[in-house]
CSV table of C-alpha atoms in Angstrom, one decimal:
chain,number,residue,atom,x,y,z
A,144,UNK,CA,-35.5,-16.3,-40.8
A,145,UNK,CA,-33.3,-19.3,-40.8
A,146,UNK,CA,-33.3,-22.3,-38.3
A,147,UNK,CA,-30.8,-24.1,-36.8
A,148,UNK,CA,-30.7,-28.0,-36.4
A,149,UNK,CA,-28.3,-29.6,-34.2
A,150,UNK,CA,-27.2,-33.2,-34.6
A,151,UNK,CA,-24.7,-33.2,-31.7
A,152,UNK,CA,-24.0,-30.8,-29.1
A,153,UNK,CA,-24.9,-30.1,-25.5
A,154,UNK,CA,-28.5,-29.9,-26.6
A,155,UNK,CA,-30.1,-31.2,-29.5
A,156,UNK,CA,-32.4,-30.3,-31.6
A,157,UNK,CA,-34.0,-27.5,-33.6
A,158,UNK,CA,-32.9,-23.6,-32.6
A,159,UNK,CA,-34.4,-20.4,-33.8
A,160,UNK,CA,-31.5,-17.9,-33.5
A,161,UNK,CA,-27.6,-18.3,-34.1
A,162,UNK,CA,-26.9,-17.6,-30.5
A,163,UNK,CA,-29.4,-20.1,-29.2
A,164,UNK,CA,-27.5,-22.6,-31.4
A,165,UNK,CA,-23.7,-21.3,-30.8
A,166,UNK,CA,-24.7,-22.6,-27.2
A,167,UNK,CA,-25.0,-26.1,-27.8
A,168,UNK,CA,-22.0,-26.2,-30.1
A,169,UNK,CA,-19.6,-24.1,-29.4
A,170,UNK,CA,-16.5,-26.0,-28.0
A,171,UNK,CA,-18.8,-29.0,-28.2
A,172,UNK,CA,-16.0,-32.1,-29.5
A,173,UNK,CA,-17.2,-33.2,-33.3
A,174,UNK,CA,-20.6,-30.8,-33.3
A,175,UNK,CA,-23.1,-31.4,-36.0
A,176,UNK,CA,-25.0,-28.2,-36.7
A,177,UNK,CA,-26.6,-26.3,-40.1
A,178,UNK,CA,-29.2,-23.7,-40.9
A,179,UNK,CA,-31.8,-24.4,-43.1
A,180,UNK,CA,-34.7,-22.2,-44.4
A,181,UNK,CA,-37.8,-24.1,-42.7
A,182,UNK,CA,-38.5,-26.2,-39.6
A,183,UNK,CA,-38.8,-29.4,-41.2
A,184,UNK,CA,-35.5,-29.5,-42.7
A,185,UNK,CA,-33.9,-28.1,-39.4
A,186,UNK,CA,-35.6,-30.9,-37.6
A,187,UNK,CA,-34.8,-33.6,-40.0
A,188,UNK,CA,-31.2,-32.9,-39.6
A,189,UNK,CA,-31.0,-33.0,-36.3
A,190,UNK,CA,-32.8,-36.3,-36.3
A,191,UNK,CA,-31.8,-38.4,-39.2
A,192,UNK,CA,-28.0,-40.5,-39.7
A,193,UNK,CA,-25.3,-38.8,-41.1
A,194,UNK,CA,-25.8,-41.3,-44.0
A,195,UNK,CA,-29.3,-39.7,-44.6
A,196,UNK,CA,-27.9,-36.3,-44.5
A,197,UNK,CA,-26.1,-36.2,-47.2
A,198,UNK,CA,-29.3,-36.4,-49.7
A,199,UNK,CA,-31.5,-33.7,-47.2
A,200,UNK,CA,-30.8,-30.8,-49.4
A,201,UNK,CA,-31.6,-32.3,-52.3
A,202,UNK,CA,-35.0,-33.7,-51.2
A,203,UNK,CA,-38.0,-31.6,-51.4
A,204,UNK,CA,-39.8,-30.6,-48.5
A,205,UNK,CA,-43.0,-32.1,-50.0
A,206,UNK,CA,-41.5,-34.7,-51.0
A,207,UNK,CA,-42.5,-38.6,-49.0
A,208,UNK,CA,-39.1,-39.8,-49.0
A,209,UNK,CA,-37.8,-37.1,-46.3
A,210,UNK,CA,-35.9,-39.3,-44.1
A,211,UNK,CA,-38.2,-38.7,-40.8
A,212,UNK,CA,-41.8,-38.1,-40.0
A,213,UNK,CA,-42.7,-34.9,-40.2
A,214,UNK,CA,-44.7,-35.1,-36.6
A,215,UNK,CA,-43.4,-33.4,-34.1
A,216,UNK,CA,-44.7,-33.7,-30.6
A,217,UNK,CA,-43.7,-31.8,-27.1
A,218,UNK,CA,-44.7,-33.7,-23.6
A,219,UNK,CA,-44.4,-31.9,-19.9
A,220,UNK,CA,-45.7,-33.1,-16.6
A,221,UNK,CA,-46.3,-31.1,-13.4
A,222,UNK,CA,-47.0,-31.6,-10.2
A,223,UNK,CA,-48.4,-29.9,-7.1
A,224,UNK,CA,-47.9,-31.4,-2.9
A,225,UNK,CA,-51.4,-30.4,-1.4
A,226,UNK,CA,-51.7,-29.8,2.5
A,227,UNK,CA,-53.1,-33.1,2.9
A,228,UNK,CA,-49.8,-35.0,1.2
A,229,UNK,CA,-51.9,-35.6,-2.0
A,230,UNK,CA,-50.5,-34.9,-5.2
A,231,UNK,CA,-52.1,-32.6,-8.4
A,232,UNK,CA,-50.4,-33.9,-11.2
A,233,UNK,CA,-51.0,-33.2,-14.7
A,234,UNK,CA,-49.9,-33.9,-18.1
A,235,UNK,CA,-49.7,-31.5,-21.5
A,236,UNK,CA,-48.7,-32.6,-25.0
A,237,UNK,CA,-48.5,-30.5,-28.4
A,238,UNK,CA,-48.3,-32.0,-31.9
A,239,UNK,CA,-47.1,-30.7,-34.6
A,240,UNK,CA,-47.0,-31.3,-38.6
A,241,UNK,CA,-45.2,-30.3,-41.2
A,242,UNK,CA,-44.4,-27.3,-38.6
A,243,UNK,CA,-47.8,-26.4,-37.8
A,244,UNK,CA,-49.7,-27.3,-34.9
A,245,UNK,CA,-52.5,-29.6,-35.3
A,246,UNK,CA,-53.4,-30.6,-31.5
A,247,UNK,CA,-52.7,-29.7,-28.3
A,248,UNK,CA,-54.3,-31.6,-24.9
A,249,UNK,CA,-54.2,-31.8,-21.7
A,250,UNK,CA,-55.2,-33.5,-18.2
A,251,UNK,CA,-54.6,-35.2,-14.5
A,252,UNK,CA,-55.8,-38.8,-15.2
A,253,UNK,CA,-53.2,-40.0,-13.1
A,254,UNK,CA,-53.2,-43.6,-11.2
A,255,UNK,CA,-52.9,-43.4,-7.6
A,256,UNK,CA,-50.1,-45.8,-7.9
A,257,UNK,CA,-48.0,-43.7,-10.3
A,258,UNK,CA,-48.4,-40.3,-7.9
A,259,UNK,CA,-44.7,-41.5,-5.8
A,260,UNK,CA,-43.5,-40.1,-9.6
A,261,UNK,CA,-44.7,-36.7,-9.2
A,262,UNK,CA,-43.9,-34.4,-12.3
A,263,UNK,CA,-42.4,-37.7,-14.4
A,264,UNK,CA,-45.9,-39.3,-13.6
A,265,UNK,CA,-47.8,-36.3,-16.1
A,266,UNK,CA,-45.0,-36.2,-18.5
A,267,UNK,CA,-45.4,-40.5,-19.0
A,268,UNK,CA,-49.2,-39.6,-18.9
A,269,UNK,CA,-47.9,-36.9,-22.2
A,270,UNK,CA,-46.1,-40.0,-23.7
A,271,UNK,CA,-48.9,-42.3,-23.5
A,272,UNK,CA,-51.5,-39.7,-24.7
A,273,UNK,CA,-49.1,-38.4,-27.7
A,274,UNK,CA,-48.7,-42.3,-28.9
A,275,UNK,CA,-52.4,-42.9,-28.6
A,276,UNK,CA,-53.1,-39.9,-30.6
A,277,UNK,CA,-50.5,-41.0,-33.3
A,278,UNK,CA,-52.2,-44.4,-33.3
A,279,UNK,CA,-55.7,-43.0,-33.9
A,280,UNK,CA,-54.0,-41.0,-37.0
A,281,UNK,CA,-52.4,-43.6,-38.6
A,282,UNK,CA,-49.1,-42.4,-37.6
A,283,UNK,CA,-46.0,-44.7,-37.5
A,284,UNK,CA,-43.2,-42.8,-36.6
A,285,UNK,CA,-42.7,-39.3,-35.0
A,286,UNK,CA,-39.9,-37.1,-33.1
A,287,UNK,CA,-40.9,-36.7,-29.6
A,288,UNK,CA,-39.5,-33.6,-27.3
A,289,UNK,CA,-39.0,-34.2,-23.9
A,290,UNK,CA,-37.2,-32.9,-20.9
A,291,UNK,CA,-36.3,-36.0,-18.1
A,292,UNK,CA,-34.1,-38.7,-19.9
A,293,UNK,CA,-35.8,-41.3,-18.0
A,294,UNK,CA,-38.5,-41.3,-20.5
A,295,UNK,CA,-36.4,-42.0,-23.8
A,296,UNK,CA,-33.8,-44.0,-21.2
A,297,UNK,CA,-36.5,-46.3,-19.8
A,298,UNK,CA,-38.4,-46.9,-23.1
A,299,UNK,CA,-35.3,-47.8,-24.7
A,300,UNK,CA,-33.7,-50.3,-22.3
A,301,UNK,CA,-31.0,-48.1,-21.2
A,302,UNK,CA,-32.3,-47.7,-17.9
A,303,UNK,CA,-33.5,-50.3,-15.8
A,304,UNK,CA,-37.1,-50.2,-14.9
A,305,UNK,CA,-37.5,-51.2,-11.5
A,306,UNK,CA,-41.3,-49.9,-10.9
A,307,UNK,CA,-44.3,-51.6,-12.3
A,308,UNK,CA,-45.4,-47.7,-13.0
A,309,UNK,CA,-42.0,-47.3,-15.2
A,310,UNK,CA,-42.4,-50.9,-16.5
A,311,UNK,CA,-45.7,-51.0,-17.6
A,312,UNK,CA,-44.4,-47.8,-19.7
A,313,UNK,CA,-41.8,-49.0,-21.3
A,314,UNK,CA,-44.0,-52.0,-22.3
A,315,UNK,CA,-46.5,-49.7,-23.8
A,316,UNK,CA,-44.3,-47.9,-26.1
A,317,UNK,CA,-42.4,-51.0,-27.6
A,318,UNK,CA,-46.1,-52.3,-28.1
A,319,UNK,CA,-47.1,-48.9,-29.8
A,320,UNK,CA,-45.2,-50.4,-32.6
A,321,UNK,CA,-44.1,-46.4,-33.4
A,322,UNK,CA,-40.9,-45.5,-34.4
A,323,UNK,CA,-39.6,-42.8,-32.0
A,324,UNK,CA,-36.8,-40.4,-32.4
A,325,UNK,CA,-35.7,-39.0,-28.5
A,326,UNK,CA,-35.0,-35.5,-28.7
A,327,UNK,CA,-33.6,-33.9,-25.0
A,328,UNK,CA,-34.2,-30.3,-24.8
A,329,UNK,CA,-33.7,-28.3,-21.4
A,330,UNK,CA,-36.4,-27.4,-19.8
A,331,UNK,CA,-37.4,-23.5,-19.0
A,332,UNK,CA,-34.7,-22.9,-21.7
A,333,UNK,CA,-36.7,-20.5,-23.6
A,334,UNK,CA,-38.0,-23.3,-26.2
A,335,UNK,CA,-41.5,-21.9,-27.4
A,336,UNK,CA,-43.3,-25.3,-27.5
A,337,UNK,CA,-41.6,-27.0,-24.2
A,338,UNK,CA,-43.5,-23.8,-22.8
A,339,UNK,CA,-46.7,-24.4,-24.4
A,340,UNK,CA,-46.6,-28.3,-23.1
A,341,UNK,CA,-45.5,-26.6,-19.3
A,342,UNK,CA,-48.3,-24.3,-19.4
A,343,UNK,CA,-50.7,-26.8,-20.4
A,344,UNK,CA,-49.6,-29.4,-17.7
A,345,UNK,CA,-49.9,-27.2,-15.4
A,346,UNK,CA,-53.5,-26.2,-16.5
A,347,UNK,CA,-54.1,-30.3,-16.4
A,348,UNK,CA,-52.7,-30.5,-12.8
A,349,UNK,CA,-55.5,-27.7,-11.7
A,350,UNK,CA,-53.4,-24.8,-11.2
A,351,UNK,CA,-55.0,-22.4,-13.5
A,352,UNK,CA,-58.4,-23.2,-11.4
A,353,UNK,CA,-56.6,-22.0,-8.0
A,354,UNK,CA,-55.0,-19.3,-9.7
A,355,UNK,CA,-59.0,-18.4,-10.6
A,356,UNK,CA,-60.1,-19.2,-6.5
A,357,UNK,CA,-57.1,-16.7,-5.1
């Protein structure tokens, strides 16, 4: 089995079948694509400079010096209206090292304040969680899926922040003191672990316990 690691294209990142990865390159101006035998070199690729490419085949997949942490985690938020005009929101987050999963959580501890954000309220929540997680492991950097560009956008100072909900985040990810590397994928696109973290915010938000009541 060989994956396929995409540097530039429509989507980025790592693809499990040539077809899934023909889509985001082909016709794609100045794609950056290759197929490597495991995950982690996949992943790296996609991730790291061109400068550090050029030394990724010859580094050993055991070896520290790879260019990029090898932690690799996957955020979703949902949210549910409720008759009354509340909101069930809930947050999921997978990690992953080395390419095998090491934790998986999820939940609805959602401010009041942050509900006017709906689904983008539980995937912040997955942020947040995933960089406390990483702190509590000693980790220092990691690449981090996602599916709204708000979340790397407003973290990085590319979008404005104009909400003390969306402010407050930013502040707490430049205080993590973790080095991130923003990877976009679609969402419902098929991607095994963006449908583990979907499934799991969901099952934060409450829905699998009114799936059980019906």
């Amino acid at each position: 089995m060989k994956f396929y690691g995409v540097r530039r294209g429509r989507s980025t990142g790592v693809f499990e079948s040539w077809e899934a990865c023909r889509q985001q390159v082909f016709k794609f101006p100045d794609a950056e694509y290759k197929a490597f035998p495991t995950w982690e070199e996949a992943s790296a690729f996609a991730t790291c400079t061109a400068s550090t490419t050029e030394n990724l085949s010859e580094t050993s997949q055991d070896s520290p010096s790879t260019p990029l942490s090898r932690v690799a985690i996957w955020v979703d938020g949902s949210c549910f209206p409720q008759g009354d005009g509340s909101m069930r929101i809930g947050w999921g987050l997978l990690v992953k090292q080395d390419g095998r999963e090491v934790y998986r959580a999820k939940g609805n501890d959602i401010p009041p304040e942050a509900h006017r954000h709906r689904n983008v309220a539980g995937e912040i929540f997955g942020i947040l969680k995933s960089l406390e997680w990483c702190k509590a492991h000693g980790i220092t950097e990691v690449t981090l899926y996602f599916d709204y560009q708000g979340l790397e956008s407003w973290a990085t100072g590319s979008w404005r922040t104009k909400l003390p909900f969306t402010q407050s985040y930013a502040r707490a990810v430049k205080a993590s003191g973790i080095t991130i590397h923003w990877i976009k994928i679609k969402a419902h696109s098929g991607n095994q672990e963006n449908e583990i973290v979907d499934r799991l915010a969901k099952e934060g938000a409450g829905l699998e316990l009114e799936n059980e009541k019906a």
